[in-house]
Coordinates of C-alpha atoms in Angstrom, one line a residue:
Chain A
X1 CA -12.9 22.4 18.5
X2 CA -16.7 23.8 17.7
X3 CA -19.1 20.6 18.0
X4 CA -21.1 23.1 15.5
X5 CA -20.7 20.4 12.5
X6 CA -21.0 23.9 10.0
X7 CA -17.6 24.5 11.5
X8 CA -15.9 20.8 10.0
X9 CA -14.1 22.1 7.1
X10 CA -14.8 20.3 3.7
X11 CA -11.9 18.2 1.8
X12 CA -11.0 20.2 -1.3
X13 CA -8.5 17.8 -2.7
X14 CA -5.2 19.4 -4.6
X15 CA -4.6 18.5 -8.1
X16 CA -1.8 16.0 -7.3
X17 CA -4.5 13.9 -5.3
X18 CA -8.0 12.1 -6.5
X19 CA -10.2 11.4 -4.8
X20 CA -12.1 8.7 -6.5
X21 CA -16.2 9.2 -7.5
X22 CA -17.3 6.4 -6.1
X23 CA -16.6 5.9 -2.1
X24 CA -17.4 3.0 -1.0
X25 CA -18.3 2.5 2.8
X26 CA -15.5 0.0 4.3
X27 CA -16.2 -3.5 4.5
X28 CA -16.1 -5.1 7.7
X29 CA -12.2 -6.5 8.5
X30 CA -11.1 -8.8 11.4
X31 CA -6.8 -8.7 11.7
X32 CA -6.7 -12.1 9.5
X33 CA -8.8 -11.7 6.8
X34 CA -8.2 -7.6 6.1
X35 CA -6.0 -8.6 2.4
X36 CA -8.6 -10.7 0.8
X37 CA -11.3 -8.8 2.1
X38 CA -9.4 -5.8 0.5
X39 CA -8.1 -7.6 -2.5
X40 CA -11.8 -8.5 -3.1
X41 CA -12.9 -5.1 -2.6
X42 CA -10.7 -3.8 -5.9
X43 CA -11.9 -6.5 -7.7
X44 CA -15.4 -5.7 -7.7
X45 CA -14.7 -2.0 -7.8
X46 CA -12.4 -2.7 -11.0
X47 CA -15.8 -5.0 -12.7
X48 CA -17.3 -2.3 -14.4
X49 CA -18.5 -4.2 -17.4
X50 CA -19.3 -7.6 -15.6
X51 CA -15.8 -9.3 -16.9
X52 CA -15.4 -11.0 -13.9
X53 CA -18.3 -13.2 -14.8
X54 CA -16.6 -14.4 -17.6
X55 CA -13.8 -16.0 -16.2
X56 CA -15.2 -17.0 -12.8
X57 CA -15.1 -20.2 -11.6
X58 CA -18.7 -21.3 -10.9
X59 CA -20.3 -19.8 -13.8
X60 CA -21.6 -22.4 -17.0
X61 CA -21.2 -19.8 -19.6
X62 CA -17.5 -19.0 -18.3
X63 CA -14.8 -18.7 -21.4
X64 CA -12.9 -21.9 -21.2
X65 CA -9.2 -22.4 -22.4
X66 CA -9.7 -22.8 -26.5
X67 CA -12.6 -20.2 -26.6
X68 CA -12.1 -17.3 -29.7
X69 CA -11.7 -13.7 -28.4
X70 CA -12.0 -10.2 -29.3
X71 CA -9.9 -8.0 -26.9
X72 CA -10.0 -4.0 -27.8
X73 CA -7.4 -2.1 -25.3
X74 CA -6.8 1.7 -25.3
X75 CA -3.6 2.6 -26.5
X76 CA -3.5 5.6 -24.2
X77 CA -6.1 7.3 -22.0
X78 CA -5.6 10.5 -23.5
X79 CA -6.6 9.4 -27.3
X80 CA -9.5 7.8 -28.3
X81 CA -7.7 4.7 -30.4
X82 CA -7.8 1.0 -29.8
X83 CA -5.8 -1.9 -30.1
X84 CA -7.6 -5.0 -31.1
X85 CA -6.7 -8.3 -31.0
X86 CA -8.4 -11.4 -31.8
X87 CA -6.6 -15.1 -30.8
X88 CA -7.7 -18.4 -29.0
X89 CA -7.0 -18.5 -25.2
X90 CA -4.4 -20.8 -24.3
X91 CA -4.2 -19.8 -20.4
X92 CA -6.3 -18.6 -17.9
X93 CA -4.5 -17.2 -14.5
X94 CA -6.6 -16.4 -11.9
X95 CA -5.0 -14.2 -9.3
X96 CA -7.8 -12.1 -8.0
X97 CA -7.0 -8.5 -8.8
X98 CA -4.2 -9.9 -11.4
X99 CA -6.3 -12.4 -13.4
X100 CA -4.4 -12.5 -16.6
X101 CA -5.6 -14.3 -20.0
X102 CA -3.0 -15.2 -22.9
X103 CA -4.5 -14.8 -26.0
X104 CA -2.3 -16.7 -29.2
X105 CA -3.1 -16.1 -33.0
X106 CA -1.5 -16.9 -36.2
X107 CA -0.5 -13.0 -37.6
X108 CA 0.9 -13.6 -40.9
X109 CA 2.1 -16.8 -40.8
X110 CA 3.8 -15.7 -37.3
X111 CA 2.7 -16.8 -34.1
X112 CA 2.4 -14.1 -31.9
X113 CA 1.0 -14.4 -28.0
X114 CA -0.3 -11.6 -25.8
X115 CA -1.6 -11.9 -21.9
X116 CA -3.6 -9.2 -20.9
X117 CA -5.2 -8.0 -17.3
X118 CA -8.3 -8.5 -16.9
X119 CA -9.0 -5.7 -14.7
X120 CA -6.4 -3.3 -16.3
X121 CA -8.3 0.0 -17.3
X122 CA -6.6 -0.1 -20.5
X123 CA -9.0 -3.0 -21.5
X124 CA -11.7 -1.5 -23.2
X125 CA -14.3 -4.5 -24.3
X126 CA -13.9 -8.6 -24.3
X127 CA -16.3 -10.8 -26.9
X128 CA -16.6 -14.1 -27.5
X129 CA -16.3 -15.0 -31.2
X130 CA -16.7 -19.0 -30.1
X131 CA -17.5 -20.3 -27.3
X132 CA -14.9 -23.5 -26.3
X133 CA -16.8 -26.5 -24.2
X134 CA -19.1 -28.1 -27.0
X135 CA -18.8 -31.4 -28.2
X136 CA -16.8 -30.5 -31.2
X137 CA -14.8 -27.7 -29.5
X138 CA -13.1 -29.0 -26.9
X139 CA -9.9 -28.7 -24.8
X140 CA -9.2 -31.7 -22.4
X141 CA -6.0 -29.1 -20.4
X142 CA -6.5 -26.1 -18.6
X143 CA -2.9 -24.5 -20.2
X144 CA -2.8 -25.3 -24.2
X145 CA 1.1 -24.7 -24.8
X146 CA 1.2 -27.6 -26.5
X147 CA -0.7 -25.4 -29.3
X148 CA 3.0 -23.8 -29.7
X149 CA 4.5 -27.0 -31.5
X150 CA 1.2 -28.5 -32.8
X151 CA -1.6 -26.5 -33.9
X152 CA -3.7 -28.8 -35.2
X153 CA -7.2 -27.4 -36.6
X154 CA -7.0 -24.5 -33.9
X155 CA -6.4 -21.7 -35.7
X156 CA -7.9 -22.7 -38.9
X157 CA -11.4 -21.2 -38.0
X158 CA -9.9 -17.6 -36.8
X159 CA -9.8 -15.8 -40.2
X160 CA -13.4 -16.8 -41.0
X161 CA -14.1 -15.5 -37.8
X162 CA -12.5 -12.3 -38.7
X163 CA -14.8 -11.8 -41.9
X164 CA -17.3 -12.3 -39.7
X165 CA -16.8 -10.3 -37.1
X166 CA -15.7 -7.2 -39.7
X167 CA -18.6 -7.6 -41.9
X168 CA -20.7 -7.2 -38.7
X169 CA -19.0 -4.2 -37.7
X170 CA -20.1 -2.4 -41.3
X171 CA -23.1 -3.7 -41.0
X172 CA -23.8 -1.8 -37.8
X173 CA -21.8 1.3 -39.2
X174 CA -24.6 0.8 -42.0
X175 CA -27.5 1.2 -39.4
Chain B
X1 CA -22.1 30.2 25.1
X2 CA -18.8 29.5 26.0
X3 CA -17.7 26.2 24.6
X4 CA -14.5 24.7 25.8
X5 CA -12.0 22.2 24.4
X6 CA -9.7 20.1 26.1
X7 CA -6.7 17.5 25.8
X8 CA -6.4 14.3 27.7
X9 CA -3.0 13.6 28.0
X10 CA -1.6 11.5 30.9
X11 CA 1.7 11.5 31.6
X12 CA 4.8 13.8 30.3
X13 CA 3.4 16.8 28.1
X14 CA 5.4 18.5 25.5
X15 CA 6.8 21.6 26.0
X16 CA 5.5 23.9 23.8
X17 CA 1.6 23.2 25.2
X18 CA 1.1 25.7 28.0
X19 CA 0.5 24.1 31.5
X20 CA -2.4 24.2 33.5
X21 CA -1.9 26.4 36.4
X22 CA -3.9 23.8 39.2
X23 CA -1.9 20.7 38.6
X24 CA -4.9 18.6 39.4
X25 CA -7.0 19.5 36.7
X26 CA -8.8 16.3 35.9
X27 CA -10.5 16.2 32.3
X28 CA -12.8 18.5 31.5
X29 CA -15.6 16.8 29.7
X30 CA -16.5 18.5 26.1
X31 CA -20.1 18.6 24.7
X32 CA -19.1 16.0 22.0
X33 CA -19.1 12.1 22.2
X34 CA -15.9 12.2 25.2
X35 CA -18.3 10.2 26.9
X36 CA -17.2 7.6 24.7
X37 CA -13.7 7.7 27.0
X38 CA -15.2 5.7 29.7
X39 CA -13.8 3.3 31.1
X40 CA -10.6 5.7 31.1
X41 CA -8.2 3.6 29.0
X42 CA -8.6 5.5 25.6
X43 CA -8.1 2.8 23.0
X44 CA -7.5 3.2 19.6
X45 CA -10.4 1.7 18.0
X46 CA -10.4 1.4 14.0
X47 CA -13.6 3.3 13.3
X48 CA -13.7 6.7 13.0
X49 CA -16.9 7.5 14.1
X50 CA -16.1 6.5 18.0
X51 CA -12.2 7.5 17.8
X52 CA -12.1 10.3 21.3
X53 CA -11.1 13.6 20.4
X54 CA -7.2 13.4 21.9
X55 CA -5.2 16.1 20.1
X56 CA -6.8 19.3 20.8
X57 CA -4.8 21.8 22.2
X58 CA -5.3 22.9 26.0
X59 CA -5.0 26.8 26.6
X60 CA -4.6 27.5 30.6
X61 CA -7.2 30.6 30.5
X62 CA -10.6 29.3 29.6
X63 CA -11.8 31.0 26.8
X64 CA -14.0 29.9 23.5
X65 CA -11.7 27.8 21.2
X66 CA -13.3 27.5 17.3
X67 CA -11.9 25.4 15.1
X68 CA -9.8 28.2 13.1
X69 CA -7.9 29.2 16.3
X70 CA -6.6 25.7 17.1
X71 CA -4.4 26.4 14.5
X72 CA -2.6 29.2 16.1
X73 CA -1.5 26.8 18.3
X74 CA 0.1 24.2 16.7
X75 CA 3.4 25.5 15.5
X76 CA 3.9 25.3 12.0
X77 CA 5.8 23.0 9.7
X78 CA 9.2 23.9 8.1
X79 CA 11.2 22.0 5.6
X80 CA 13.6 21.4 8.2
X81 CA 10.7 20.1 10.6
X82 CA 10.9 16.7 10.9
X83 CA 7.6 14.2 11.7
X84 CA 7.0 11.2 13.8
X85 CA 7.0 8.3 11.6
X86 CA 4.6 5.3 12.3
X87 CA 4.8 1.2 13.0
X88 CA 2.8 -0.4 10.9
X89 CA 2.4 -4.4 9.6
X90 CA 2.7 -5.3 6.7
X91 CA -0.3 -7.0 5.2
X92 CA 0.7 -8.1 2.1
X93 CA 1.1 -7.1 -1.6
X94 CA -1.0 -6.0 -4.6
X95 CA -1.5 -4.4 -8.1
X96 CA -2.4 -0.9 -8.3
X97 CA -2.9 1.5 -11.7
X98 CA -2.7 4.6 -12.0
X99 CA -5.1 7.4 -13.7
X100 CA -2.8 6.9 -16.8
X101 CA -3.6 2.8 -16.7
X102 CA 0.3 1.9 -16.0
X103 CA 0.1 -0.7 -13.7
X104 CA 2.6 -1.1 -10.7
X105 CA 3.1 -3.5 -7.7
X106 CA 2.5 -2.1 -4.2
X107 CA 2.4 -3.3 -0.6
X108 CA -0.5 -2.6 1.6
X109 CA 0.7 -1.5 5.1
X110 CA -1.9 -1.1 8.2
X111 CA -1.2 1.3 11.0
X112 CA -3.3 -0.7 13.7
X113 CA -4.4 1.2 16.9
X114 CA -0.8 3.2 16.8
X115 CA -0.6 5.9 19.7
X116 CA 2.3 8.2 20.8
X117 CA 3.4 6.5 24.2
X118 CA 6.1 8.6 25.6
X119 CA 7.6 12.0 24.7
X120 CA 11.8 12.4 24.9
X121 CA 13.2 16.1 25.5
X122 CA 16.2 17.6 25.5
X123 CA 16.4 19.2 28.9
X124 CA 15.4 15.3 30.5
X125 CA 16.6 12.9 28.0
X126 CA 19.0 14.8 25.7
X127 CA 17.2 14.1 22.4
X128 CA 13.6 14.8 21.2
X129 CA 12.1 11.8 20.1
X130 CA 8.6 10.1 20.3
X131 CA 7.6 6.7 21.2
X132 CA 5.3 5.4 19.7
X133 CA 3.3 1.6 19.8
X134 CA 1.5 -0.3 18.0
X135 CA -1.1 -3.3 17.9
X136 CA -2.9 -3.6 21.5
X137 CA -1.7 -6.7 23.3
X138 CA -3.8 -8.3 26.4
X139 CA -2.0 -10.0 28.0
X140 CA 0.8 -8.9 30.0
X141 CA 2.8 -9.4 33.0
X142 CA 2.0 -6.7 35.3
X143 CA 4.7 -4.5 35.5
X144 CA 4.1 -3.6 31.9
X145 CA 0.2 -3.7 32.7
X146 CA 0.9 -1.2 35.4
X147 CA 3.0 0.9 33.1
X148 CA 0.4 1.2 30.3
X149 CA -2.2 2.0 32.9
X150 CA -0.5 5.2 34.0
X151 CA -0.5 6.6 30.4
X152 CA -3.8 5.2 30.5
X153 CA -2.7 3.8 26.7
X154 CA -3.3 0.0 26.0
X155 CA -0.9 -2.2 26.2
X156 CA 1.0 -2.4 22.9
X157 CA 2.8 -5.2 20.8
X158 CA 5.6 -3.1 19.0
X159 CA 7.1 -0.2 20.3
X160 CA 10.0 1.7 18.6
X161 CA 11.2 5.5 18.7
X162 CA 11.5 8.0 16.0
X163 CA 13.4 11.0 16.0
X164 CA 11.3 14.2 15.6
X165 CA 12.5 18.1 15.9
X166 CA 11.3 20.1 18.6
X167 CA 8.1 21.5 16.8
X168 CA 6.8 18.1 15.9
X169 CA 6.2 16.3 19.7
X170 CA 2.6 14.9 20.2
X171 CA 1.2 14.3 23.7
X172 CA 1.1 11.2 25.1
X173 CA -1.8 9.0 24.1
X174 CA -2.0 10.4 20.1
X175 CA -3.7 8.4 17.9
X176 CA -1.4 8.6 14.7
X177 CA -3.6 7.6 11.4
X178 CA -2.8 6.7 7.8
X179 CA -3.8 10.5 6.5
X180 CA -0.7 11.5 8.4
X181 CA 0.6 10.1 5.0
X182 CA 0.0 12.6 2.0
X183 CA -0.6 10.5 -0.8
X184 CA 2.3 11.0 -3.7
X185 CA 5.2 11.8 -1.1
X186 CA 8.1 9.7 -0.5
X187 CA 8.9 7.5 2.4
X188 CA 11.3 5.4 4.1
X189 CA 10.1 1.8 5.0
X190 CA 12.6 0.0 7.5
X191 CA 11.8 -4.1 8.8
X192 CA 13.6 -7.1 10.0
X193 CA 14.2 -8.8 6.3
X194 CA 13.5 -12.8 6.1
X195 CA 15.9 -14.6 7.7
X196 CA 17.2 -17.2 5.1
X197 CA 19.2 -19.2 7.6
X198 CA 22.9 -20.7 7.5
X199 CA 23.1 -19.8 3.5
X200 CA 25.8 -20.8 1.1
X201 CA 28.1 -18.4 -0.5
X202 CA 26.5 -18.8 -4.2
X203 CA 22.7 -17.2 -2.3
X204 CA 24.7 -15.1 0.2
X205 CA 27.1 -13.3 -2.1
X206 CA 26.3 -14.0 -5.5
X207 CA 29.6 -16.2 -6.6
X208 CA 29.7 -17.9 -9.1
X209 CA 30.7 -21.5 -7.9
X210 CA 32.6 -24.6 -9.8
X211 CA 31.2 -26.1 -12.9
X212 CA 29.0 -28.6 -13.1
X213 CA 31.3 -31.1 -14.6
X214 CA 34.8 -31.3 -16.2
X215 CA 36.3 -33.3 -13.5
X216 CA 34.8 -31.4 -10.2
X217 CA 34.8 -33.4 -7.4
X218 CA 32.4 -32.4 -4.4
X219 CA 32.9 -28.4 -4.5
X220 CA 30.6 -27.1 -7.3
X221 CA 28.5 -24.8 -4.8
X222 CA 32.0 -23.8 -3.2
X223 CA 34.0 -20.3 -3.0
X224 CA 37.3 -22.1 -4.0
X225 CA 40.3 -20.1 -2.8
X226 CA 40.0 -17.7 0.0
X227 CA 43.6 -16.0 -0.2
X228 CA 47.4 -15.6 -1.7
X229 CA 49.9 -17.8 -0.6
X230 CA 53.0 -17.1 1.4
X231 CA 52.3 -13.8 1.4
X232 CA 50.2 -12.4 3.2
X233 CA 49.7 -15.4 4.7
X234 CA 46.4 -15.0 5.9
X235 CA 42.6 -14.9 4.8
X236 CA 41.4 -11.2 5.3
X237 CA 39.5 -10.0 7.6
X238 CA 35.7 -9.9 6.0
X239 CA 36.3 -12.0 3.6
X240 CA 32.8 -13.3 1.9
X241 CA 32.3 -16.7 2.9
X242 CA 29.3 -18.7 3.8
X243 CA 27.3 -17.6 6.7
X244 CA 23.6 -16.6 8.1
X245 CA 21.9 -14.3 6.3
X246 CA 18.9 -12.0 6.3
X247 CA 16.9 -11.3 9.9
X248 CA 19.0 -7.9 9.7
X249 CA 17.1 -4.4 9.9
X250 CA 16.8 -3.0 6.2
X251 CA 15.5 -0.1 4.8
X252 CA 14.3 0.7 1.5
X253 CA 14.4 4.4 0.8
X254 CA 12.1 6.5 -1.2
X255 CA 9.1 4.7 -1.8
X256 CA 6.3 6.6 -3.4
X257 CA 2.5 6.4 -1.3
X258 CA 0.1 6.1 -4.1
X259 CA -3.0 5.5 -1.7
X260 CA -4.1 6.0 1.5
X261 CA -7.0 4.6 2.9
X262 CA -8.4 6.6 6.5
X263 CA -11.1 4.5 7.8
X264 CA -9.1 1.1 7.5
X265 CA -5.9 2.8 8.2
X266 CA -4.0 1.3 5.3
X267 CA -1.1 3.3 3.6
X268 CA 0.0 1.5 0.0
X269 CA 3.1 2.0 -0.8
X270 CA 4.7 1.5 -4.4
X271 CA 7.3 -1.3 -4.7
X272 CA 8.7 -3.6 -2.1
X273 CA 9.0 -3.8 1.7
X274 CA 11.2 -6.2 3.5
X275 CA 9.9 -8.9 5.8
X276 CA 7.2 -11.3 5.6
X277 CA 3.3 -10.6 5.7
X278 CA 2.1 -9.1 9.5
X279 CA 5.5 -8.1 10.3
X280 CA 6.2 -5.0 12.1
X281 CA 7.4 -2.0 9.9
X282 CA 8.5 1.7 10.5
X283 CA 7.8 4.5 8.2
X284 CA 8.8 7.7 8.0
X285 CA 8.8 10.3 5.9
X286 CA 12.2 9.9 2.9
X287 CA 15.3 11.0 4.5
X288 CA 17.1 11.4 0.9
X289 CA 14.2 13.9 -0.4
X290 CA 14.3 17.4 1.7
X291 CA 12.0 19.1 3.1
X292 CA 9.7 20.1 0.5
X293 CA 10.6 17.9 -1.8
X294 CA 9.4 14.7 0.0
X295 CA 5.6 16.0 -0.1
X296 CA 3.9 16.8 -3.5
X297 CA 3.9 20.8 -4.4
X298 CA 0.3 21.6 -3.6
X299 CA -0.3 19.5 -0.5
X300 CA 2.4 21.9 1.5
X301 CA 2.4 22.1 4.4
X302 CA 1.7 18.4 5.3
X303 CA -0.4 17.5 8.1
X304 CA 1.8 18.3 10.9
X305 CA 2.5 17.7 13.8
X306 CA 0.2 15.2 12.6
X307 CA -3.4 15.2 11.0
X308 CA -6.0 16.9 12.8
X309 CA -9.1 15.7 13.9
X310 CA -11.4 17.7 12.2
X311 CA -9.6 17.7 9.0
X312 CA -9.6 13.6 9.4
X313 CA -13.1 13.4 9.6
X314 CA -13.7 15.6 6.5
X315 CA -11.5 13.2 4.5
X316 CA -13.4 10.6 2.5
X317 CA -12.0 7.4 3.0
X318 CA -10.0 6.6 0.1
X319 CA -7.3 9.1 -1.8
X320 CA -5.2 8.6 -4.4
X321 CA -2.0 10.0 -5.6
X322 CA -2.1 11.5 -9.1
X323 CA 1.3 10.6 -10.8
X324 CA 3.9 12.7 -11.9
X325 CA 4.1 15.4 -14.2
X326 CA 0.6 15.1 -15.4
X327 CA 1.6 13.7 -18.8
X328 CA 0.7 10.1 -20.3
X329 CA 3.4 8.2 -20.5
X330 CA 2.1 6.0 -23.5
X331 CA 2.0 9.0 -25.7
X332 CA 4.8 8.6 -27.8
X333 CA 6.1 12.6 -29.1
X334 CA 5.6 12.9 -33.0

């Protein structure tokens, strides 16, 4: 072997392999600790939009069990279209790499649930339609099943929230 | 200037690398980092950077070796070539999507400080197979210290053997890494599964039991009758009853690598793998895919015997397998 380094052949990769853009140097691993360092790794590679903020532990502003979403997810990487769906958040399940959120709405007098992944590229954009943790909105459980058998006032504010959030969006097709 | 390369192997040296004709050659240092081989043990250290130069090829008559004309003298791989496989452990399990955003479960497996510790021929043994260990282990009693020190490998934690044809053998001392996994072939994944202890017949064999009530007395985990009656007058041989289970060797065949990862040595695998986290594993390439079929079309031939040096440090550290047929499986066909 030539210790010329011109003579180190380049990696052209195939077409059945990527080789992803962004290579990150390895982190530093000890034999015990090599999964979560690892698992922690993906999870900030997969936080391109800053969602792990919104649903970590420590920070004030996180979205709490009761809080109003917006969740748009690509129906297929090839097209363009999205899925939206708008619903309160009834359980948060934080798994590292496989934090889930279940999302519950009334859709024509049907309830209907959906979990999604938070770090699932299929997930195109999370907002916050209301914010739960106030005085007046506020969940005293981490899981709200009980919202299954007895909705209370829950749901009532979600279609004005939909108005809202639609007459927005023509409003900035407008501008 | 004539540059020459060498290999350091100790020990028993394949056949088909040509032998020095003054026995007592002693290694003859290269230009590059070899230097880094002192004290003599050559330990398989994770990083790349300081990882000795082991599986050049040696050529008898000195002459100036590029890095084209190593290539000559490996032999090439066949589809009825078989490799060495690797031990690995198992480090536990994670999620994983692919370019398409299906998601799937795989298992992160870490091929730490594996080396080639012992080469079987036909002529000597009657078989060709290659030893290999893995994890370094400190200590030892000394007979095994002593044995190590003569291969001048470090004493390892696992060893195991895998069958390899006669163009695959590796000198002694090879450091085998996780880009001697293409990523998108097929493998084999064999481990001790978790040993469930004395287990009743309802987890060991799936019966069905007594119900819960209707006058049951004391048997509603039971297997009821084991036989006839007067004929044949006894319980068969094998029949299912309660008994230890798990601890046995399985393997679980065909699993697809999606990822491989060459500076932490990880290999994920799609699916499953039996056996708890850290446990020892072997993988080979799938026995139930041949030849070609095992490796993805356009990465033939496969790194073989197994992934060269110079090749290893033009990889960048992470590559992933591209799945399937190149179509989106959530497009739905108008």
């Amino acid at each position: 072997m030539s210790t010329a380094a011109e003579a180190a052949p380049k990696y052209t990769a195939p077409a059945s392999i990527q080789v992803p853009a962004e290579q990150f140097p390895a982190p530093k691993v000890t034999r015990k600790n090599l999964i979560d360092v690892v698992s922690q790794e993906q999870v900030q590679r997969a936080n391109v939009d800053g969602r792990m903020e919104l649903f970590s532990r420590k920070n004030p502003n996180r979205i709490q069990p009761g809080s109003v979403l917006l969740v748009e997810t690509l129906n297929s990487k090839a097209k363009e279209s999205t899925s939206t769906f708008m619903g309160v958040v009834i359980a948060i399940r934080r798994k590292g790499l496989e934090t889930t959120f279940t999302l519950r709405n009334l859709v024509m007098k049907v309830g209907v649930e959906q979990r999604f992944a938070l770090y699932s590229p299929m997930l195109k954009s999370i907002k916050v339609l209301q914010q739960a943790g106030s005085k007046d909105i506020k969940f005293r459980r981490a899981k709200l099943f009980y919202l299954r058998d007895q909705p209370g006032k829950a749901f009532q504010s979600l279609q004005s929230l939909w108005k809202q959030e639609q007459a927005e969006k023509v409003a900035a097709k407008k501008n | 200037m004539v540059e020459v390369t060498c290999a350091i192997f100790f020990g028993k040296s394949p056949k088909f690398f040509t032998s020095p004709e003054n026995s007592n050659i002693g290694p003859l240092i290269a230009m590059n980092s070899l230097t880094k081989l002192l004290p003599s043990i050559t330990s398989a250290v994770a990083t790349r950077s300081s990882r000795p130069i082991i599986s050049a090829c040696f050529h008898s008559s000195v002459t100036a070796r590029q890095a084209a004309s190593t290539a000559d003298q490996q032999p090439a791989w066949t589809p009825q070539s078989q490799r060495v496989g690797v031990i690995a452990r198992k480090k536990g399990m994670s999620t994983f999507w692919d370019e398409w955003g299906a998601r799937m479960p795989t298992t992160i497996l870490q091929l730490e400080d594996v080396q080639v510790l012992d080469v079987r021929t036909e002529e000597k043994h009657g078989y060709t197979a290659l030893q290999v260990g893995c994890t370094n282990k400190k200590n030892v009693t000394k007979p095994v210290a002593i044995h190590y020190s003569k291969l001048n490998v470090e004493p390892k934690q696992s060893v195991a053997e895998f069958r390899v044809t006669d163009d695959a053998l590796l000198p002694v001392g090879t450091i085998l890494n996780a880009a001697h996994f293409v990523p998108g072939q097929y493998v084999d994944v064999t481990a001790p599964s978790i040993g469930k202890g004395f287990a009743g017949v309802m987890k060991r064999w799936n019966f069905a039991g007594l119900p819960a009530s209707h006058g049951v007395s004391l048997a509603h985990r039971s297997a009821g009758s084991t036989g006839q009656r007067k004929w044949p007058s006894k319980v068969f041989k094998g029949k299912k009853m309660a008994g230890r289970m798990g601890g046995k060797s399985v393997t679980v065949q065909s699993l697809k690598v999606l990822k491989i990862d060459t500076e932490l040595n990880l290999v994920y695998v799609k699916g499953c793998v039996p056996g708890f986290d850290d446990q020892f594993v072997k993988i080979k390439d799938a026995v139930k895919k041949h030849g070609a079929k095992r490796f993805p079309s356009d990465t033939l031939p496969p790194p073989f015997p197994t992934v060269k040096d110079a090749d290893l440090q033009a990889m960048p550290r992470e590559l992933i397998a591209n799945s399937g047929e190149g179509k989106d499986p959530f497009t739905t066909k108008e």
